[in-house]
XYZ file of C-alpha atoms in Angstrom:
343
model
C 245.746 99.031 16.886
C 245.468 96.561 13.933
C 248.407 93.973 14.034
C 248.709 94.781 10.214
C 249.654 98.251 10.958
C 253.356 98.739 11.742
C 254.432 102.212 12.873
C 258.217 102.730 12.525
C 260.385 105.340 14.145
C 262.975 107.497 12.939
C 262.838 106.616 9.326
C 265.091 108.279 6.479
C 263.002 110.048 3.890
C 265.871 110.672 1.586
C 264.840 107.754 -0.677
C 261.286 108.775 -0.654
C 261.615 112.172 -2.317
C 262.779 112.804 -5.923
C 265.002 115.630 -4.810
C 266.940 113.119 -2.742
C 267.173 115.612 0.101
C 268.028 114.429 3.508
C 265.318 114.397 6.052
C 263.768 111.866 8.538
C 260.447 111.118 9.791
C 259.753 110.647 13.648
C 257.047 108.078 12.663
C 256.255 106.392 9.254
C 253.466 104.016 8.440
C 252.827 102.271 4.829
C 249.134 101.945 4.000
C 248.412 98.994 1.635
C 244.731 98.696 2.516
C 242.233 101.585 2.638
C 240.918 100.330 6.186
C 244.432 100.996 7.533
C 244.158 104.670 6.741
C 241.567 105.612 9.432
C 243.546 103.519 11.991
C 246.739 105.315 11.212
C 244.959 108.837 11.436
C 243.436 107.700 14.659
C 246.691 106.733 16.093
C 248.146 110.149 15.129
C 245.183 112.019 16.818
C 245.521 110.009 19.987
C 249.223 110.610 20.089
C 248.972 114.337 19.047
C 251.090 113.855 15.964
C 250.933 116.111 12.876
C 250.371 113.952 9.802
C 251.945 114.105 6.275
C 250.502 112.077 3.453
C 253.197 111.026 1.103
C 252.873 109.417 -2.466
C 255.830 109.365 -4.587
C 257.478 112.306 -3.107
C 257.859 113.924 -6.583
C 256.312 117.369 -5.708
C 257.443 118.316 -2.483
C 260.631 119.782 -0.660
C 261.725 118.692 2.810
C 263.217 121.689 4.468
C 264.158 119.412 7.443
C 262.864 116.560 9.442
C 259.311 115.805 9.754
C 258.167 115.837 13.482
C 255.115 113.572 13.208
C 253.784 110.740 11.283
C 254.232 110.268 7.563
C 251.529 108.067 5.935
C 252.900 106.555 2.881
C 250.213 105.353 0.568
C 251.158 102.267 -1.277
C 247.612 101.000 -2.324
C 247.837 99.160 -5.548
C 245.349 98.154 -8.135
C 243.860 99.191 -11.321
C 240.557 98.051 -13.369
C 238.276 98.952 -16.066
C 234.660 100.067 -15.492
C 231.768 101.195 -17.675
C 233.306 99.755 -20.918
C 231.665 100.271 -24.244
C 232.533 100.871 -27.739
C 233.300 104.602 -27.169
C 235.414 104.283 -24.123
C 235.778 103.271 -20.518
C 236.546 104.478 -17.138
C 239.886 103.467 -15.524
C 240.062 103.031 -11.882
C 243.488 103.504 -10.246
C 244.292 102.983 -6.527
C 246.274 105.945 -5.138
C 249.710 104.033 -4.946
C 249.651 103.070 -8.535
C 252.635 104.502 -10.474
C 251.281 107.278 -12.781
C 253.468 106.937 -15.710
C 252.803 102.991 -15.708
C 249.236 103.641 -15.769
C 249.442 105.967 -18.608
C 251.295 103.389 -20.833
C 248.691 100.642 -19.457
C 245.994 102.795 -20.854
C 247.594 103.778 -24.066
C 248.648 100.163 -24.878
C 245.029 99.188 -24.319
C 244.022 101.691 -27.019
C 242.445 104.316 -24.703
C 242.914 108.028 -25.258
C 242.944 111.036 -22.865
C 246.033 110.769 -20.821
C 248.830 110.039 -23.183
C 250.282 113.439 -23.176
C 250.817 113.029 -19.464
C 253.418 110.163 -19.944
C 256.580 110.169 -17.873
C 255.278 112.512 -15.169
C 256.644 111.166 -12.039
C 254.472 110.385 -9.001
C 251.439 108.424 -7.984
C 247.724 108.284 -9.263
C 246.744 109.428 -5.955
C 248.868 112.540 -6.168
C 247.883 113.642 -9.698
C 244.531 115.286 -8.953
C 246.221 117.440 -6.071
C 248.497 119.203 -8.568
C 246.142 118.751 -11.391
C 248.990 117.558 -13.421
C 249.386 118.840 -17.040
C 251.786 118.638 -20.082
C 251.690 119.272 -23.842
C 248.180 120.733 -23.881
C 246.415 118.370 -21.630
C 245.488 118.488 -17.816
C 244.161 115.696 -15.560
C 241.042 117.670 -15.224
C 240.208 117.114 -18.817
C 239.481 113.310 -18.280
C 238.886 112.792 -14.508
C 235.499 111.668 -13.592
C 235.737 111.343 -9.814
C 237.710 110.552 -6.853
C 237.177 108.633 -3.833
C 238.590 110.073 -0.796
C 238.627 109.788 3.100
C 237.573 112.846 5.025
C 240.120 113.250 7.725
C 237.441 114.968 10.026
C 234.827 112.197 9.993
C 237.209 109.288 8.772
C 234.354 108.472 6.318
C 234.627 107.866 2.554
C 233.297 110.330 0.007
C 233.012 110.438 -3.804
C 233.890 113.697 -5.363
C 233.121 114.582 -8.894
C 235.487 116.646 -11.034
C 233.626 119.744 -10.396
C 233.802 119.182 -6.688
C 237.648 119.122 -6.913
C 237.959 122.805 -7.865
C 240.560 122.290 -10.501
C 242.729 125.186 -11.603
C 246.027 125.530 -13.394
C 248.170 123.220 -11.133
C 245.600 123.670 -8.310
C 242.823 121.795 -6.680
C 240.810 121.738 -3.590
C 243.230 119.012 -2.317
C 246.088 121.520 -2.662
C 244.178 124.477 -1.051
C 242.640 122.318 1.820
C 245.594 119.944 2.612
C 244.257 118.554 5.861
C 240.775 117.776 4.739
C 241.022 114.907 2.279
C 243.061 111.753 1.382
C 242.650 110.331 -2.077
C 242.253 106.632 -2.162
C 240.994 106.021 -5.837
C 241.027 107.952 -9.103
C 238.554 107.385 -12.005
C 239.504 108.523 -15.462
C 237.035 108.506 -18.365
C 239.172 107.575 -21.395
C 237.963 107.344 -25.122
C 238.658 105.096 -27.842
C 237.622 107.722 -30.540
C 238.628 111.173 -29.192
C 240.982 113.165 -31.442
C 244.681 112.861 -30.253
C 246.406 116.125 -29.003
C 249.605 116.856 -30.745
C 249.198 120.592 -31.278
C 251.819 121.547 -28.781
C 254.740 122.909 -30.589
C 257.237 120.351 -29.320
C 254.857 117.595 -30.267
C 254.280 119.071 -33.764
C 258.221 119.191 -34.326
C 258.478 115.524 -33.355
C 255.535 114.216 -35.360
C 256.321 116.559 -38.268
C 253.954 116.005 -41.143
C 252.333 112.822 -39.648
C 248.535 112.668 -39.813
C 247.174 112.879 -36.230
C 244.281 110.478 -37.348
C 246.889 107.827 -38.126
C 248.599 107.855 -34.681
C 247.896 105.524 -31.825
C 247.748 106.752 -28.188
C 250.763 104.729 -27.501
C 252.699 106.457 -30.352
C 251.797 109.817 -28.837
C 252.738 108.749 -25.312
C 256.130 107.419 -26.779
C 256.669 111.008 -28.476
C 255.894 112.691 -25.249
C 258.471 110.610 -23.610
C 261.068 111.390 -26.186
C 260.532 115.126 -25.985
C 260.557 115.008 -22.105
C 263.796 112.916 -22.041
C 265.370 115.404 -24.482
C 264.685 118.389 -21.843
C 264.135 116.944 -18.517
C 266.548 114.868 -16.312
C 265.537 111.473 -14.834
C 265.026 112.037 -10.999
C 266.706 108.627 -10.532
C 269.902 109.824 -12.300
C 269.704 113.710 -11.323
C 267.423 114.390 -8.356
C 264.763 116.761 -9.094
C 261.164 117.590 -8.510
C 260.375 118.342 -12.285
C 258.911 121.839 -12.999
C 259.604 123.824 -9.868
C 257.777 127.177 -10.922
C 254.362 127.674 -12.523
C 253.978 129.653 -15.741
C 252.713 132.968 -14.394
C 249.472 134.574 -15.686
C 249.629 138.479 -15.959
C 246.947 140.972 -17.064
C 246.905 141.686 -20.740
C 248.196 145.365 -20.317
C 251.267 144.054 -18.283
C 251.932 141.550 -21.049
C 251.867 144.279 -23.703
C 254.211 146.476 -21.688
C 256.410 143.443 -21.189
C 256.388 142.582 -24.852
C 257.304 146.218 -25.693
C 260.596 145.810 -23.859
C 261.162 142.040 -24.599
C 259.910 141.400 -28.228
C 260.870 137.690 -28.010
C 258.868 137.172 -24.953
C 257.207 133.677 -25.068
C 253.687 133.612 -24.041
C 250.134 132.104 -24.283
C 246.641 133.689 -24.334
C 244.455 132.298 -21.700
C 240.950 133.101 -20.256
C 242.065 135.469 -17.640
C 245.064 137.123 -19.129
C 248.184 135.973 -20.794
C 250.540 132.981 -19.476
C 254.199 133.688 -19.635
C 256.787 130.881 -20.157
C 258.391 130.705 -16.883
C 261.392 128.764 -18.241
C 262.029 131.743 -20.856
C 261.843 134.248 -17.805
C 264.378 132.286 -15.846
C 266.765 131.686 -18.957
C 266.638 135.347 -19.760
C 267.404 136.250 -16.019
C 270.709 134.111 -16.533
C 269.834 131.174 -14.497
C 269.850 128.249 -17.022
C 272.765 126.099 -16.260
C 273.615 127.670 -12.967
C 275.432 125.334 -10.458
C 276.601 126.102 -6.931
C 278.385 123.449 -4.846
C 275.333 121.508 -4.322
C 272.323 122.419 -6.327
C 271.590 124.158 -9.596
C 269.277 124.964 -12.547
C 269.238 122.278 -15.275
C 271.113 123.197 -18.424
C 268.451 122.152 -20.859
C 265.227 123.146 -18.890
C 265.328 126.257 -16.717
C 262.282 125.306 -14.811
C 263.979 122.381 -13.165
C 266.035 122.766 -9.943
C 268.480 120.038 -9.507
C 270.280 118.416 -6.539
C 273.670 117.537 -8.053
C 275.732 116.925 -5.040
C 273.656 116.098 -2.004
C 272.211 119.473 -1.281
C 269.645 119.848 1.452
C 266.118 121.225 1.121
C 267.220 124.576 2.531
C 269.797 124.631 -0.244
C 267.082 124.238 -2.964
C 264.741 126.831 -1.353
C 267.608 129.151 -1.027
C 268.320 128.729 -4.902
C 264.614 129.009 -5.784
C 264.313 132.411 -3.689
C 267.317 133.694 -5.628
C 265.567 132.850 -9.003
C 262.258 134.403 -7.994
C 263.951 137.626 -6.884
C 266.010 137.824 -10.102
C 262.934 137.312 -12.323
C 260.702 139.836 -10.256
C 263.476 142.418 -10.487
C 264.188 141.967 -14.190
C 260.478 141.439 -15.420
C 258.326 142.585 -12.538
C 256.732 139.157 -12.557
C 256.448 136.943 -9.409
C 257.025 133.136 -9.990
C 255.196 130.793 -7.770
C 256.686 127.464 -6.747
C 254.941 124.254 -7.835
C 256.183 121.941 -5.072
C 254.826 122.035 -1.567
C 257.263 122.746 1.331
C 257.319 120.272 4.189
C 258.808 122.124 7.271
C 259.869 125.669 7.866
C 260.867 127.958 5.019
């Protein structure tokens, strides 16, 4: 075991997840260099411990304590590669704060990720969920990721097509035990059109000519819109959007629209995407609170932990919301965050 690798025992995870639910790790190690990761995984294998890879803790729910080794990636570093007049590739180590990386790119005049400002979490976690907002997804500009294969402990470079991206989905989410993301490469542009077509951004920018805006101005607009609707996890613990927008067949959409003419929807390739926030709001959950947890009063997609609730409290509320929407609309909502522990 490397002397630089310090494994701690019985460590609280409450400050390491944005829902601030109480949980503890039997063992925890912080990885500051890529070489340490293989050592930590080998230690876990030798000691027959399950492993949880943890970034910013912004997209998971601890339903209880974790009985094995939590590996917290705190790898830091960012740099530019393949720079030319048209653009460049931004390399981010897995532990880099995502929002700070967005602002860094925008201030440098590069376009591509400005619509993803203020999304909590780390760069290494961004491809797992294929994060997206305001008409942009990470897969739109991701060039490649460097990963460690947990089976062989060897490094690999995966292209965007290798990542199997879908709506809030990727091979990393479907095969959680196979890869650990160490680096992310994003191809950004100096000349690509800025995307302000999303309704909230159109309202924010009004009659402004998109060609006159800078990527930093768009990022600031996204931040302003998000802050109006979404609570700051450091002030009011939450995991961001808790449910995916469901996609239904066109026939089901037409039947729903007949019953609910104000149904909010967006056409997509394989059907019609429904606004989960509208469904939850119409089912009467927006602003709901019990003694510990609730639904945010400005954004029905966000479950909040307002008074020290547990992960089980959050999951129980999520189950009630899902059942209510299913009963009223016949539409099943899928949770975005991963669940760590027993449901």
